[in-house]
Coordinates of C-alpha atoms and ligand atoms in Angstrom, one line a residue:
M4 CA -10.1 -7.0 -22.5
P5 CA -13.5 -6.3 -24.4
A6 CA -16.0 -8.8 -24.5
T7 CA -16.5 -9.7 -28.1
D8 CA -19.0 -12.6 -29.6
H9 CA -16.4 -14.3 -31.2
A10 CA -14.6 -15.2 -27.9
P11 CA -14.7 -18.3 -26.6
E12 CA -17.7 -19.3 -24.6
I13 CA -17.4 -19.5 -20.8
D14 CA -19.2 -21.8 -18.5
L15 CA -19.6 -18.9 -15.7
D16 CA -21.6 -21.0 -13.5
A17 CA -19.3 -23.8 -13.3
L18 CA -16.5 -21.1 -12.9
R19 CA -18.6 -19.5 -10.1
A20 CA -18.9 -23.0 -8.6
R21 CA -15.2 -23.7 -8.8
Y22 CA -14.5 -20.2 -7.3
A23 CA -16.4 -20.8 -4.4
R24 CA -15.0 -24.2 -3.6
E25 CA -11.9 -22.7 -3.5
R26 CA -12.8 -20.1 -1.1
D27 CA -14.6 -22.7 1.0
R28 CA -11.5 -24.7 1.3
R29 CA -9.7 -21.6 2.5
L30 CA -12.0 -20.0 5.0
R31 CA -10.6 -20.4 8.7
P32 CA -12.8 -20.0 11.3
D33 CA -10.1 -17.7 13.2
G34 CA -10.2 -15.4 10.3
A35 CA -8.2 -11.9 11.0
V36 CA -7.2 -13.2 14.5
Q37 CA -4.9 -16.3 13.2
Y38 CA -2.2 -13.6 12.8
R39 CA 0.1 -12.6 15.3
S40 CA 1.6 -9.3 15.1
A41 CA 5.0 -8.0 15.2
A42 CA 4.5 -6.7 18.7
G43 CA 5.1 -7.9 22.9
E44 CA 7.1 -11.0 22.7
F45 CA 7.6 -10.9 18.8
G46 CA 8.4 -7.7 18.8
Y47 CA 11.9 -8.1 17.6
Y48 CA 10.6 -8.9 13.9
A49 CA 9.6 -5.2 13.8
T50 CA 13.2 -3.6 15.1
D51 CA 15.2 -1.4 12.5
P52 CA 18.3 -3.5 11.5
Y53 CA 19.1 -0.4 9.1
T54 CA 19.8 2.5 11.2
P55 CA 21.2 2.6 15.1
R56 CA 19.2 4.5 17.2
R57 CA 20.6 7.4 18.6
E58 CA 19.5 9.0 22.1
R59 CA 18.2 12.5 22.2
E60 CA 16.9 14.8 24.7
P61 CA 13.1 15.9 24.6
L62 CA 12.0 18.3 23.0
T63 CA 9.8 21.3 24.1
D64 CA 10.3 23.6 20.9
T65 CA 7.2 24.9 18.8
V66 CA 7.3 24.8 15.0
E67 CA 4.4 26.0 12.6
V68 CA 4.2 22.6 11.0
L69 CA 4.3 19.0 12.3
V70 CA 4.4 16.3 9.7
V71 CA 3.5 12.5 11.3
G72 CA 4.9 10.4 8.6
G73 CA 8.1 10.6 6.8
G74 CA 6.7 8.3 3.7
F75 CA 5.9 9.7 0.2
G76 CA 2.8 11.2 1.5
G77 CA 4.8 13.2 4.0
L78 CA 7.2 14.1 1.8
V79 CA 5.2 15.5 -0.8
T80 CA 3.4 17.6 1.6
G81 CA 6.6 18.8 3.4
A82 CA 7.5 19.9 -0.3
R83 CA 4.3 21.5 -1.0
L84 CA 4.4 23.3 1.9
R85 CA 8.2 24.6 1.6
Q86 CA 7.4 25.6 -2.2
A87 CA 4.2 27.5 -0.4
G88 CA 6.9 29.3 2.0
V89 CA 6.7 27.8 5.1
E90 CA 9.9 27.6 6.8
S91 CA 9.2 25.9 10.3
I92 CA 8.6 22.5 9.3
R93 CA 9.0 19.4 11.3
M94 CA 8.9 16.1 9.9
T95 CA 8.9 13.2 11.9
D96 CA 9.2 9.3 11.4
E97 CA 9.3 6.0 13.5
A98 CA 11.9 4.7 11.0
G99 CA 15.2 6.2 11.0
D100 CA 15.3 7.7 7.9
F101 CA 12.8 9.0 5.2
G102 CA 11.0 7.0 2.6
G103 CA 7.9 4.8 4.5
T104 CA 7.5 1.3 3.3
W105 CA 10.4 1.8 1.2
Y106 CA 12.7 2.4 4.2
W107 CA 11.7 -0.9 5.7
N108 CA 11.3 -3.1 2.8
R109 CA 14.5 -3.4 1.5
Y110 CA 14.0 -7.5 0.6
P111 CA 15.9 -9.3 -2.5
G112 CA 14.0 -8.4 -5.8
I113 CA 12.0 -5.1 -4.3
H114 CA 10.6 -3.3 -7.1
C115 CA 7.4 -1.1 -7.4
D116 CA 5.3 -2.9 -9.4
I117 CA 3.3 0.8 -10.7
E118 CA 5.1 2.3 -13.5
S119 CA 8.2 4.3 -11.7
Y120 CA 7.7 7.8 -14.6
S121 CA 4.1 7.8 -12.9
Y122 CA 4.8 6.5 -9.5
M123 CA 7.8 8.4 -7.9
P124 CA 6.6 11.9 -7.2
L125 CA 8.3 15.3 -7.9
L126 CA 10.7 13.6 -10.6
E127 CA 10.6 16.8 -12.3
E128 CA 11.2 19.2 -9.3
V129 CA 14.1 16.9 -8.2
G130 CA 15.3 16.7 -11.8
Y131 CA 15.9 12.5 -11.9
V132 CA 14.4 10.3 -14.9
P133 CA 13.9 6.3 -13.0
E134 CA 16.9 4.2 -14.6
W135 CA 14.0 1.5 -15.0
R136 CA 10.2 1.3 -16.0
Y137 CA 9.8 -0.3 -13.0
A138 CA 12.2 0.7 -10.2
P139 CA 14.3 -1.2 -8.1
G140 CA 13.2 -0.5 -4.1
E141 CA 16.6 0.7 -3.6
E142 CA 16.1 3.2 -6.5
I143 CA 12.9 4.6 -4.7
R144 CA 14.4 4.9 -1.7
R145 CA 17.6 7.3 -2.5
H146 CA 14.5 9.3 -4.4
A147 CA 12.4 10.0 -1.1
V148 CA 16.0 10.8 0.6
A149 CA 16.2 13.0 -2.9
I150 CA 12.9 15.0 -2.3
A151 CA 13.8 15.5 1.2
E152 CA 17.2 16.9 0.4
T153 CA 15.7 18.8 -2.6
F154 CA 13.2 20.6 -0.1
D155 CA 15.4 20.5 3.0
L156 CA 13.2 18.4 5.1
Y157 CA 16.1 17.0 7.1
R158 CA 16.3 20.7 9.1
D159 CA 14.1 19.7 11.7
A160 CA 13.2 16.3 11.3
L161 CA 13.3 13.7 13.9
F162 CA 13.7 9.9 13.4
H163 CA 13.0 7.1 15.3
T164 CA 10.2 8.7 17.1
R165 CA 6.8 7.9 17.3
I166 CA 3.9 10.4 18.0
T167 CA 1.5 9.6 20.8
S168 CA -0.8 11.9 21.4
L169 CA -2.2 15.4 19.9
D170 CA -4.3 17.7 22.1
W171 CA -5.3 20.9 20.8
D172 CA -4.5 23.6 23.4
G173 CA -7.3 26.5 22.6
R174 CA -5.9 29.2 24.2
A175 CA -2.5 29.0 22.7
R176 CA -4.2 28.0 19.0
E177 CA -1.6 25.2 18.8
W178 CA -1.3 21.3 19.2
T179 CA 0.6 19.8 21.9
V180 CA 2.8 16.8 20.4
G181 CA 3.7 14.0 22.5
T182 CA 5.8 11.3 21.9
D183 CA 7.5 7.8 22.6
R184 CA 10.9 10.0 23.4
G185 CA 9.4 12.1 25.9
D186 CA 8.9 15.3 23.8
R187 CA 6.2 17.6 24.8
M188 CA 6.6 19.7 21.4
R189 CA 3.9 22.4 19.9
A190 CA 2.6 23.3 16.0
R191 CA 0.0 25.2 14.9
F192 CA -0.4 22.7 12.2
V193 CA -0.4 19.2 12.2
I194 CA -0.8 16.8 9.5
T195 CA -0.7 12.9 9.5
S196 CA 0.1 10.6 7.1
S197 CA 0.5 7.0 8.6
G198 CA 0.3 4.8 6.3
T199 CA -1.7 1.4 6.2
L200 CA 0.6 -1.6 5.9
T201 CA 2.9 -0.6 8.5
R202 CA 3.6 -3.1 11.4
P203 CA 4.9 -6.6 10.1
K204 CA 2.4 -9.5 11.0
L205 CA 3.4 -13.4 11.5
P206 CA 1.3 -16.2 10.6
G207 CA -0.4 -17.9 14.0
I208 CA 1.7 -21.4 13.4
P209 CA 1.7 -23.6 16.7
G210 CA 5.1 -24.0 18.0
I211 CA 6.4 -20.9 15.6
E212 CA 8.5 -19.9 18.5
D213 CA 10.1 -23.4 19.3
F214 CA 12.1 -22.9 15.9
A215 CA 15.7 -23.0 16.8
G216 CA 16.7 -21.6 13.4
H217 CA 17.0 -18.4 11.8
T218 CA 13.7 -16.2 11.2
F219 CA 12.9 -13.0 10.1
H220 CA 10.4 -10.6 8.2
T221 CA 10.9 -9.7 4.6
S222 CA 10.0 -6.2 5.9
R223 CA 13.5 -6.0 7.9
W224 CA 15.4 -8.3 6.1
D225 CA 18.7 -9.6 7.6
Y226 CA 21.4 -9.3 5.3
G227 CA 24.3 -9.4 8.2
Y228 CA 22.4 -13.5 7.6
T229 CA 21.6 -13.7 3.9
G230 CA 25.0 -11.5 2.7
G231 CA 24.2 -9.8 -0.5
D232 CA 22.0 -6.7 -1.3
Q233 CA 18.2 -6.0 -3.3
D234 CA 20.1 -7.2 -6.7
G235 CA 20.2 -10.4 -4.9
G236 CA 24.2 -12.7 -4.3
L237 CA 22.9 -13.7 -1.0
V238 CA 26.4 -16.2 -0.6
G239 CA 25.1 -16.6 3.3
L240 CA 22.4 -18.8 1.9
A241 CA 24.5 -21.2 0.0
D242 CA 24.4 -23.9 2.6
K243 CA 20.9 -23.3 4.1
R244 CA 17.5 -25.1 3.5
V245 CA 15.4 -22.1 3.4
A246 CA 11.5 -22.1 3.6
V247 CA 9.8 -19.1 2.6
V248 CA 5.9 -18.5 3.8
G249 CA 3.8 -16.5 1.8
T250 CA 3.3 -15.9 -1.9
G251 CA 1.8 -12.6 -2.0
A252 CA 3.5 -9.6 -4.2
T253 CA 6.5 -10.1 -1.5
G254 CA 6.8 -13.5 -1.7
V255 CA 6.7 -13.2 -5.7
Q256 CA 9.2 -11.0 -6.1
V257 CA 12.1 -12.6 -3.0
I258 CA 11.4 -16.0 -4.2
P259 CA 13.5 -16.1 -7.2
H260 CA 16.4 -14.8 -5.7
L261 CA 16.0 -17.0 -2.4
A262 CA 15.6 -19.7 -5.2
R263 CA 18.8 -18.8 -6.8
D264 CA 20.9 -18.6 -3.7
A265 CA 19.8 -21.3 -1.5
E266 CA 21.2 -24.6 -1.4
H267 CA 17.2 -25.6 -1.3
L268 CA 14.5 -23.4 -1.6
Y269 CA 11.1 -24.5 0.6
V270 CA 8.1 -22.3 -0.9
F271 CA 4.7 -22.9 1.6
Q272 CA 2.1 -21.7 -0.6
R273 CA -1.6 -21.1 0.8
T274 CA -3.4 -19.3 -2.0
P275 CA -1.5 -18.6 -5.5
S276 CA -1.1 -15.0 -6.4
T277 CA -2.1 -14.3 -10.3
V278 CA 0.8 -13.8 -11.8
D279 CA 1.1 -11.9 -15.0
V280 CA 3.7 -10.5 -17.6
R281 CA 6.1 -7.7 -16.4
D282 CA 8.0 -6.8 -18.9
N283 CA 10.5 -4.5 -17.2
R284 CA 13.2 -2.6 -19.4
P285 CA 15.7 0.2 -18.6
T286 CA 14.4 3.6 -19.8
D287 CA 15.5 4.4 -23.1
P288 CA 17.6 7.6 -22.9
E289 CA 16.5 9.1 -26.1
W290 CA 12.9 9.0 -24.5
A291 CA 14.3 10.5 -21.8
A292 CA 15.8 13.4 -23.0
S293 CA 12.8 14.1 -25.7
L294 CA 10.5 14.7 -22.5
K295 CA 8.9 18.3 -22.3
P296 CA 8.3 20.1 -19.1
G297 CA 5.0 18.9 -17.4
W298 CA 5.5 15.7 -18.9
Q299 CA 5.2 13.5 -15.9
R300 CA 1.7 15.5 -14.4
E301 CA 0.8 14.4 -18.1
R302 CA 1.5 10.8 -17.7
M303 CA 0.3 10.3 -13.9
E304 CA -2.8 12.1 -14.7
N305 CA -3.2 9.6 -18.0
F306 CA -2.8 6.9 -15.9
L307 CA -5.0 7.4 -13.0
A308 CA -7.8 8.3 -16.2
V309 CA -7.2 5.3 -17.8
V310 CA -7.1 2.8 -14.2
S311 CA -10.3 5.3 -13.2
G312 CA -12.2 4.1 -16.3
E313 CA -12.3 7.7 -17.9
P314 CA -12.2 8.6 -21.6
V315 CA -8.8 9.1 -22.7
E316 CA -7.8 9.4 -26.4
T317 CA -4.0 7.6 -26.0
D318 CA -3.4 4.7 -23.0
L319 CA 0.6 6.6 -22.0
T320 CA 1.2 3.6 -20.1
G321 CA 0.2 0.3 -21.4
D322 CA 0.9 -2.3 -19.2
G323 CA -1.1 -4.8 -17.1
W324 CA -2.6 -2.5 -14.8
T325 CA -4.2 -0.5 -17.6
A326 CA -5.3 -3.5 -19.4
T327 CA -7.4 -4.5 -16.6
A328 CA -8.8 -1.4 -15.6
R329 CA -12.2 -2.8 -15.7
L330 CA -11.6 -5.1 -12.9
Q331 CA -9.6 -2.9 -10.7
R332 CA -13.1 0.0 -10.3
K333 CA -14.9 -3.4 -8.4
V334 CA -12.4 -3.0 -5.6
V335 CA -10.5 0.2 -6.1
S336 CA -12.7 3.1 -5.7
G337 CA -13.3 4.4 -9.6
A338 CA -16.3 5.7 -11.9
L339 CA -18.2 2.8 -13.1
D340 CA -19.6 2.3 -16.8
T341 CA -22.7 3.4 -17.0
S342 CA -23.2 3.3 -20.7
V343 CA -24.7 -0.1 -19.8
P344 CA -27.8 -1.0 -17.6
P345 CA -26.0 -2.5 -14.2
Q346 CA -27.1 -6.3 -14.9
E347 CA -25.4 -6.0 -18.3
R348 CA -22.3 -4.2 -16.3
E349 CA -22.3 -7.0 -14.4
R350 CA -21.9 -9.7 -16.8
L351 CA -19.2 -8.2 -19.1
D352 CA -17.3 -7.5 -15.7
E353 CA -17.7 -11.3 -14.6
L354 CA -16.7 -12.1 -18.5
A355 CA -13.8 -9.8 -19.0
D356 CA -12.8 -11.2 -15.2
A357 CA -12.7 -14.9 -16.5
R358 CA -10.8 -14.1 -19.6
T359 CA -7.7 -12.4 -17.9
M360 CA -8.0 -15.3 -15.4
D361 CA -8.2 -17.8 -18.1
R362 CA -5.4 -16.2 -19.5
I363 CA -3.1 -15.9 -16.2
R364 CA -3.9 -19.9 -15.7
A365 CA -2.6 -20.5 -19.3
R366 CA 0.4 -18.8 -18.8
V367 CA 1.3 -21.2 -15.4
D368 CA 0.7 -24.0 -17.9
E369 CA 3.4 -22.5 -20.3
V370 CA 5.9 -21.6 -18.1
V371 CA 6.1 -24.5 -15.6
D372 CA 7.1 -28.0 -16.7
D373 CA 5.7 -29.9 -14.1
P374 CA 2.2 -30.5 -14.8
A375 CA 1.2 -31.1 -10.8
T376 CA 3.3 -28.0 -10.0
A377 CA 1.4 -26.2 -12.8
E378 CA -2.1 -27.1 -11.3
L379 CA -1.1 -25.8 -7.9
L380 CA 0.5 -22.4 -9.0
K381 CA -3.3 -21.6 -10.8
P382 CA -5.2 -19.1 -8.9
W383 CA -8.9 -19.6 -8.8
Y384 CA -10.6 -16.4 -7.7
R385 CA -11.9 -13.4 -9.4
Y386 CA -8.9 -10.9 -10.8
M387 CA -9.2 -8.5 -7.7
C388 CA -9.9 -10.9 -5.0
K389 CA -5.9 -10.3 -4.0
R390 CA -3.2 -7.9 -5.1
P391 CA -2.5 -8.5 -8.6
C392 CA 1.3 -9.9 -9.2
F393 CA 3.7 -9.3 -12.2
S394 CA 6.9 -10.9 -12.7
D395 CA 9.0 -12.8 -15.6
H396 CA 11.0 -15.0 -12.7
Y397 CA 8.2 -16.1 -10.6
L398 CA 6.6 -19.1 -12.1
Q399 CA 10.3 -20.5 -13.7
T400 CA 11.7 -20.8 -10.6
F401 CA 9.7 -23.8 -10.2
N402 CA 11.2 -25.6 -12.9
R403 CA 14.5 -25.4 -10.7
P404 CA 15.2 -28.7 -9.1
D405 CA 16.4 -27.0 -6.1
V406 CA 12.8 -25.9 -5.3
T407 CA 10.1 -27.4 -3.8
L408 CA 6.9 -26.0 -3.6
V409 CA 4.4 -26.8 -0.7
D410 CA 0.9 -26.3 -0.9
T411 CA -0.9 -25.7 2.2
A412 CA -4.0 -24.7 1.5
D413 CA -5.8 -27.8 2.5
H414 CA -4.7 -27.5 6.0
G415 CA -5.4 -23.3 6.2
G416 CA -1.6 -22.8 6.1
I417 CA 1.4 -24.4 8.0
T418 CA 0.4 -26.9 10.5
R419 CA 3.3 -26.5 12.9
M420 CA 6.8 -25.4 13.2
T421 CA 9.1 -27.8 15.3
R422 CA 12.6 -27.1 16.4
D423 CA 14.4 -27.3 13.3
A424 CA 11.4 -28.0 10.8
V425 CA 8.1 -26.6 9.0
V426 CA 5.2 -29.3 9.3
V427 CA 2.7 -29.5 6.6
G428 CA -0.3 -32.1 7.5
D429 CA 2.2 -35.4 8.3
A430 CA 5.1 -34.2 6.1
E431 CA 8.4 -32.6 7.9
Y432 CA 10.6 -30.3 5.9
P433 CA 13.8 -29.5 7.9
V434 CA 15.1 -26.3 7.1
D435 CA 17.8 -24.0 8.6
C436 CA 16.0 -20.6 8.3
V437 CA 12.6 -19.3 7.4
V438 CA 11.5 -16.1 5.8
F439 CA 8.1 -14.6 6.5
A440 CA 6.6 -13.2 3.4
T441 CA 3.4 -12.7 5.3
G442 CA 2.5 -9.1 5.2
F443 CA 1.4 -6.5 7.3
D444 CA -1.2 -5.8 9.8
V445 CA -3.9 -3.3 8.3
G446 CA -4.5 0.2 9.4
V447 CA -2.7 -0.1 13.1
S448 CA -0.9 3.0 12.8
G449 CA -2.2 6.8 13.0
V450 CA -5.1 8.4 14.0
L451 CA -8.0 6.0 13.1
S452 CA -6.5 2.7 14.7
G453 CA -6.7 4.9 17.8
A454 CA -2.8 4.5 18.1
L455 CA -2.5 8.0 17.9
P456 CA -5.2 9.3 20.3
V457 CA -6.5 12.8 19.7
R458 CA -8.1 15.2 21.9
G459 CA -9.5 18.2 19.9
R460 CA -11.5 21.1 21.4
D461 CA -12.9 20.6 24.7
G462 CA -10.8 17.6 24.9
R463 CA -13.0 15.7 23.0
E464 CA -11.4 12.7 21.1
L465 CA -11.4 12.0 17.4
L466 CA -12.4 8.6 17.4
A467 CA -15.4 9.1 20.2
S468 CA -16.7 11.8 17.6
W469 CA -16.8 9.4 15.0
S470 CA -18.6 6.9 16.7
R471 CA -21.2 6.7 13.9
G472 CA -18.9 6.5 11.4
P473 CA -16.2 9.1 10.0
V474 CA -16.9 13.1 10.0
T475 CA -14.9 14.8 7.9
L476 CA -14.5 17.2 5.0
H477 CA -13.3 15.8 1.9
G478 CA -11.2 12.9 4.4
F479 CA -8.7 16.0 5.2
Y480 CA -10.3 17.4 8.1
S481 CA -13.0 17.4 11.2
P482 CA -15.1 19.8 13.1
G483 CA -13.9 20.1 16.6
F484 CA -10.1 19.4 15.2
P485 CA -8.7 22.4 14.2
N486 CA -5.5 23.3 12.0
L487 CA -5.6 19.0 11.9
F488 CA -5.0 17.4 8.3
H489 CA -4.7 13.9 7.5
L490 CA -3.7 11.7 4.3
G491 CA -5.7 9.1 3.3
A492 CA -7.7 7.0 1.1
L493 CA -10.8 7.1 3.8
Q494 CA -13.7 9.6 2.6
N495 CA -11.2 10.7 -0.4
A496 CA -9.9 9.2 -3.2
N497 CA -8.3 6.0 -4.1
S498 CA -6.4 4.3 -6.8
V499 CA -3.8 1.9 -7.4
N500 CA -0.9 4.3 -8.2
F501 CA -1.6 5.7 -4.3
A502 CA 1.6 7.9 -4.9
H503 CA -0.7 10.2 -7.2
I504 CA -3.6 10.5 -4.8
L505 CA -1.1 11.6 -2.0
L506 CA 0.6 13.9 -4.2
E507 CA -2.8 15.6 -4.8
Q508 CA -3.8 15.3 -1.3
A509 CA -0.5 17.4 -0.5
E510 CA -1.3 20.0 -3.2
H511 CA -4.8 20.5 -1.5
I512 CA -3.6 20.6 2.1
A513 CA -0.4 23.1 1.1
A514 CA -3.1 25.4 -0.7
V515 CA -5.1 25.5 2.8
V516 CA -2.4 26.1 5.0
A517 CA -1.3 28.8 2.3
A518 CA -4.6 30.6 2.5
A519 CA -4.8 30.2 6.4
R520 CA -1.3 31.9 6.9
K521 CA -2.7 34.2 4.7
A522 CA -5.7 35.3 6.6
G523 CA -3.5 35.4 9.5
D524 CA -5.9 35.0 12.8
V525 CA -7.5 31.8 11.7
V526 CA -7.7 28.2 12.3
V527 CA -8.6 25.5 9.6
E528 CA -11.8 23.7 10.3
P529 CA -14.9 22.6 8.5
S530 CA -18.0 23.1 10.0
P531 CA -20.5 20.4 11.5
E532 CA -23.0 20.9 8.5
A533 CA -20.4 20.7 5.9
A534 CA -19.0 17.3 7.2
E535 CA -22.2 15.9 7.5
A536 CA -23.1 16.8 3.9
W537 CA -19.6 15.1 2.8
G538 CA -20.6 12.1 4.7
R539 CA -24.0 12.0 2.9
E540 CA -22.6 12.3 -0.5
V541 CA -19.5 9.7 -0.2
R542 CA -22.7 7.3 0.9
E543 CA -25.2 7.9 -1.5
T544 CA -22.6 7.7 -4.8
A545 CA -20.7 4.3 -3.0
H546 CA -21.2 1.6 -5.1
D547 CA -21.8 -1.7 -3.1
N548 CA -18.4 -3.6 -3.2
C549 CA -19.8 -6.4 -0.6
A550 CA -21.1 -9.2 -2.9
F551 CA -17.9 -8.9 -4.6
Q552 CA -16.0 -9.5 -1.4
A553 CA -17.7 -12.2 -0.1
E554 CA -17.5 -14.2 -2.9
C555 CA -13.4 -13.6 -2.6
T556 CA -11.0 -15.9 -1.6
P557 CA -9.9 -15.0 1.8
G558 CA -6.8 -12.4 2.4
Y559 CA -6.4 -8.5 3.9
Y560 CA -8.6 -6.9 1.2
N561 CA -11.7 -8.8 3.0
R562 CA -10.7 -9.0 6.1
E563 CA -9.9 -12.9 5.5
G564 CA -13.3 -13.4 4.6
A565 CA -15.2 -11.2 7.1
G566 CA -16.0 -8.5 4.4
V567 CA -14.7 -5.5 2.5
H568 CA -11.8 -3.9 4.7
G569 CA -11.8 -0.1 6.2
G570 CA -13.4 2.8 5.2
T571 CA -15.3 4.4 2.1
S572 CA -13.8 6.1 -0.7
Y573 CA -15.6 8.6 -2.7
S574 CA -16.7 6.2 -5.7
P575 CA -17.1 8.6 -8.6
G576 CA -13.4 7.6 -8.7
P577 CA -10.4 9.8 -8.5
V578 CA -10.6 12.0 -11.8
A579 CA -13.8 13.1 -10.6
F580 CA -12.8 13.7 -7.1
H581 CA -9.8 16.2 -7.7
R582 CA -11.9 18.4 -10.6
L583 CA -14.4 18.8 -7.3
L584 CA -11.2 19.3 -5.0
G585 CA -10.3 22.1 -7.5
R586 CA -13.6 23.6 -7.6
W587 CA -13.9 23.4 -4.0
R588 CA -10.2 25.7 -3.9
E589 CA -11.5 28.1 -6.2
E590 CA -15.0 28.6 -4.9
R591 CA -15.5 27.8 -1.3
L592 CA -12.1 27.5 0.5
H593 CA -12.8 30.5 2.7
E594 CA -15.4 28.3 4.5
V595 CA -12.9 26.4 6.2
L596 CA -10.8 29.5 7.4
K597 CA -12.8 30.4 11.0
P598 CA -11.6 33.9 12.7
G599 CA -9.5 32.6 16.0
D600 CA -11.7 31.9 18.8
Ligands
LIG6 P1 0.7 -10.5 1.6 O1 -0.5 -10.4 3.0 O2 -0.5 -9.9 0.5 O3 0.4 -12.0 1.6 C1 0.9 -12.6 2.8 C2 1.1 -14.2 2.2 O4 1.2 -14.9 3.2 C3 -0.3 -14.6 1.4 O5 0.5 -15.5 0.6 C4 -0.6 -15.5 2.6 O6 -1.2 -16.4 2.1 C5 0.3 -16.1 3.2 N1 0.4 -17.1 4.6 C6 -0.2 -16.2 5.5 N2 -0.4 -17.2 6.9 C7 0.3 -18.1 6.2 C8 0.4 -19.4 6.9 N3 -0.4 -19.6 7.8 N4 0.4 -20.2 6.0 C9 0.8 -20.1 4.8 N5 0.6 -19.1 4.1 C10 0.6 -18.2 5.0 O7 1.7 -9.3 2.1 P2 3.0 -9.6 1.1 O8 3.9 -8.9 1.8 O9 2.7 -10.0 -0.1 O10 2.0 -7.9 0.4 C11 1.2 -6.8 1.0 C12 0.9 -5.8 0.3 O11 2.2 -5.0 0.1 C13 0.9 -6.1 -0.9 O12 -0.9 -6.2 -1.4 C14 0.7 -4.8 -1.7 O13 -0.4 -4.1 -1.3 C15 2.0 -4.4 -1.2 N6 3.1 -4.7 -2.1 C16 3.3 -3.8 -2.9 C17 4.1 -4.0 -4.0 C18 4.6 -3.0 -5.3 O14 4.9 -3.4 -6.1 N7 3.8 -1.8 -5.3 C19 5.4 -5.2 -4.0 C20 5.1 -5.8 -2.5 C21 4.3 -5.6 -1.8 P3 -3.0 -16.3 1.6 O15 -3.1 -15.7 0.6 O16 -3.9 -17.4 2.1 O17 -4.0 -15.5 2.9

């Protein structure tokens, strides 16, 4: 929203003080260790409820390319490699099928909050136009399966298989790949796309294990207990008092369904989300019929440009994300507005932020009948401190007589659980079932977390070689680790439409693999100098996000108040990065092709 001179005055000092009070009220001394992973004694919260696990013999065969992860990153990479003529591709995933996050998350009400026409990759290649502007999860999961079928990626796929080690065999010039199924496979190229929000986490509530009623996490929905499906109809809850813990992006989508079907719903809230207008609608068949070849690429690029602050003539999407582009650049890497001096830019950012948040708080008053409940639902922090949410049903839910909002902020969350109740302060809420919409451990899978140990040339460990920070060229590959590629935001690009970033990464990797195959007896490996130079460029162009994050209310974006989470992406933004990569492919790709040694 532009900062015009006619807009009402906003007392920024008072607002800052209010935000600081809310943050301080929420800070907990135990920060990120307050949670419990769905592992060990809580491992049953993470088991696969959707596909039975089948026994199979361990494999010792060789493939040309092995892909770790069957979500959209792995799928689009597999697709582009097929198109580049690679026949021998083995896709692997811990899940029972393709889809990644859309495989696991099947809770009632699940939708993607990025417009489907830009989010769902390879629509034109698969020959599909989404049915809705914002697609339901099941449509997206089916599209993931359709990509796999279109590009014949089921052929050598392994599901319910976790890759546990990667060792470079310099003599054979292949990776040896170990798994939790006892496999000892070989692959010339390995591509990792393990995702970030993969393992469900539970709140560290004292007594959680004493609760004798039914519990599950939203990412492993128990339809056997609730009945119904992703569209609702949870008839099993008709005589149940249900508690839901968590009001993040998942909670906001699932709560209206639980409210509709449970006998009574208790919503345990610690921090309210920002909930803006959704405005979902079915795809207009006339519009779909009018689409010309290349339409999806154009729309994706337009969305990326708008949210990254690049100049565009028309905003083709025109939704809550593109309207708040200025505010997203603080957190998601993007080009800063250089048309004004930095101090003025800060002031304009803060004003735009305050106006957006005022509008979102005013919407709560408009929708929620009870003023006390409305007050509790108002978010008091800057816009991108938490993942923005969109819903035309969530706030309305709190007007129902069978829904109770229980605010836990003053207690740092739920106080404890007993055999049959959830307790906040001194108040006990007897319930039959507790649904945890409490999110995920961040970055616990894949090579960055150490969960997948990688030993490259001379047995050197990848994380040991990164002990002073990541050493990559463009985030994709590292010296000492030939023919190994990573997808992800680290030293690469980032955007709220991460599916687009993954597609660009897939195309880049496919181009490099194709060049290596054409060259014959080579490995793909950047020089230490090239990786060093790239690391320097990422550091030197990085904009400092720390002050913004420090003022934010706690959450996984700022490691529960401890600071910025994760590594750094290329701050000039994804559009600039993709331009840079395109030039590199034309002029310098040969530099990473090394004669086999
Ligand atoms: P989040 O981590 O965003 O939310 C977890 C929720 O649980 C928060 O409301 C948190 O409160 C609450 N919570 C945690 N511990 C306690 C406690 N002890 N007592 C009370 N409340 C507690 O997880 P989500 O699953 O909602 O979302 C994770 C991510 O998944 C999103 O950020 C987004 O990236 C993605 N997503 C994307 C969607 C899409 O449409 N594209 C849809 C859904 C999810 P507090 O905030 O106070 O910590």
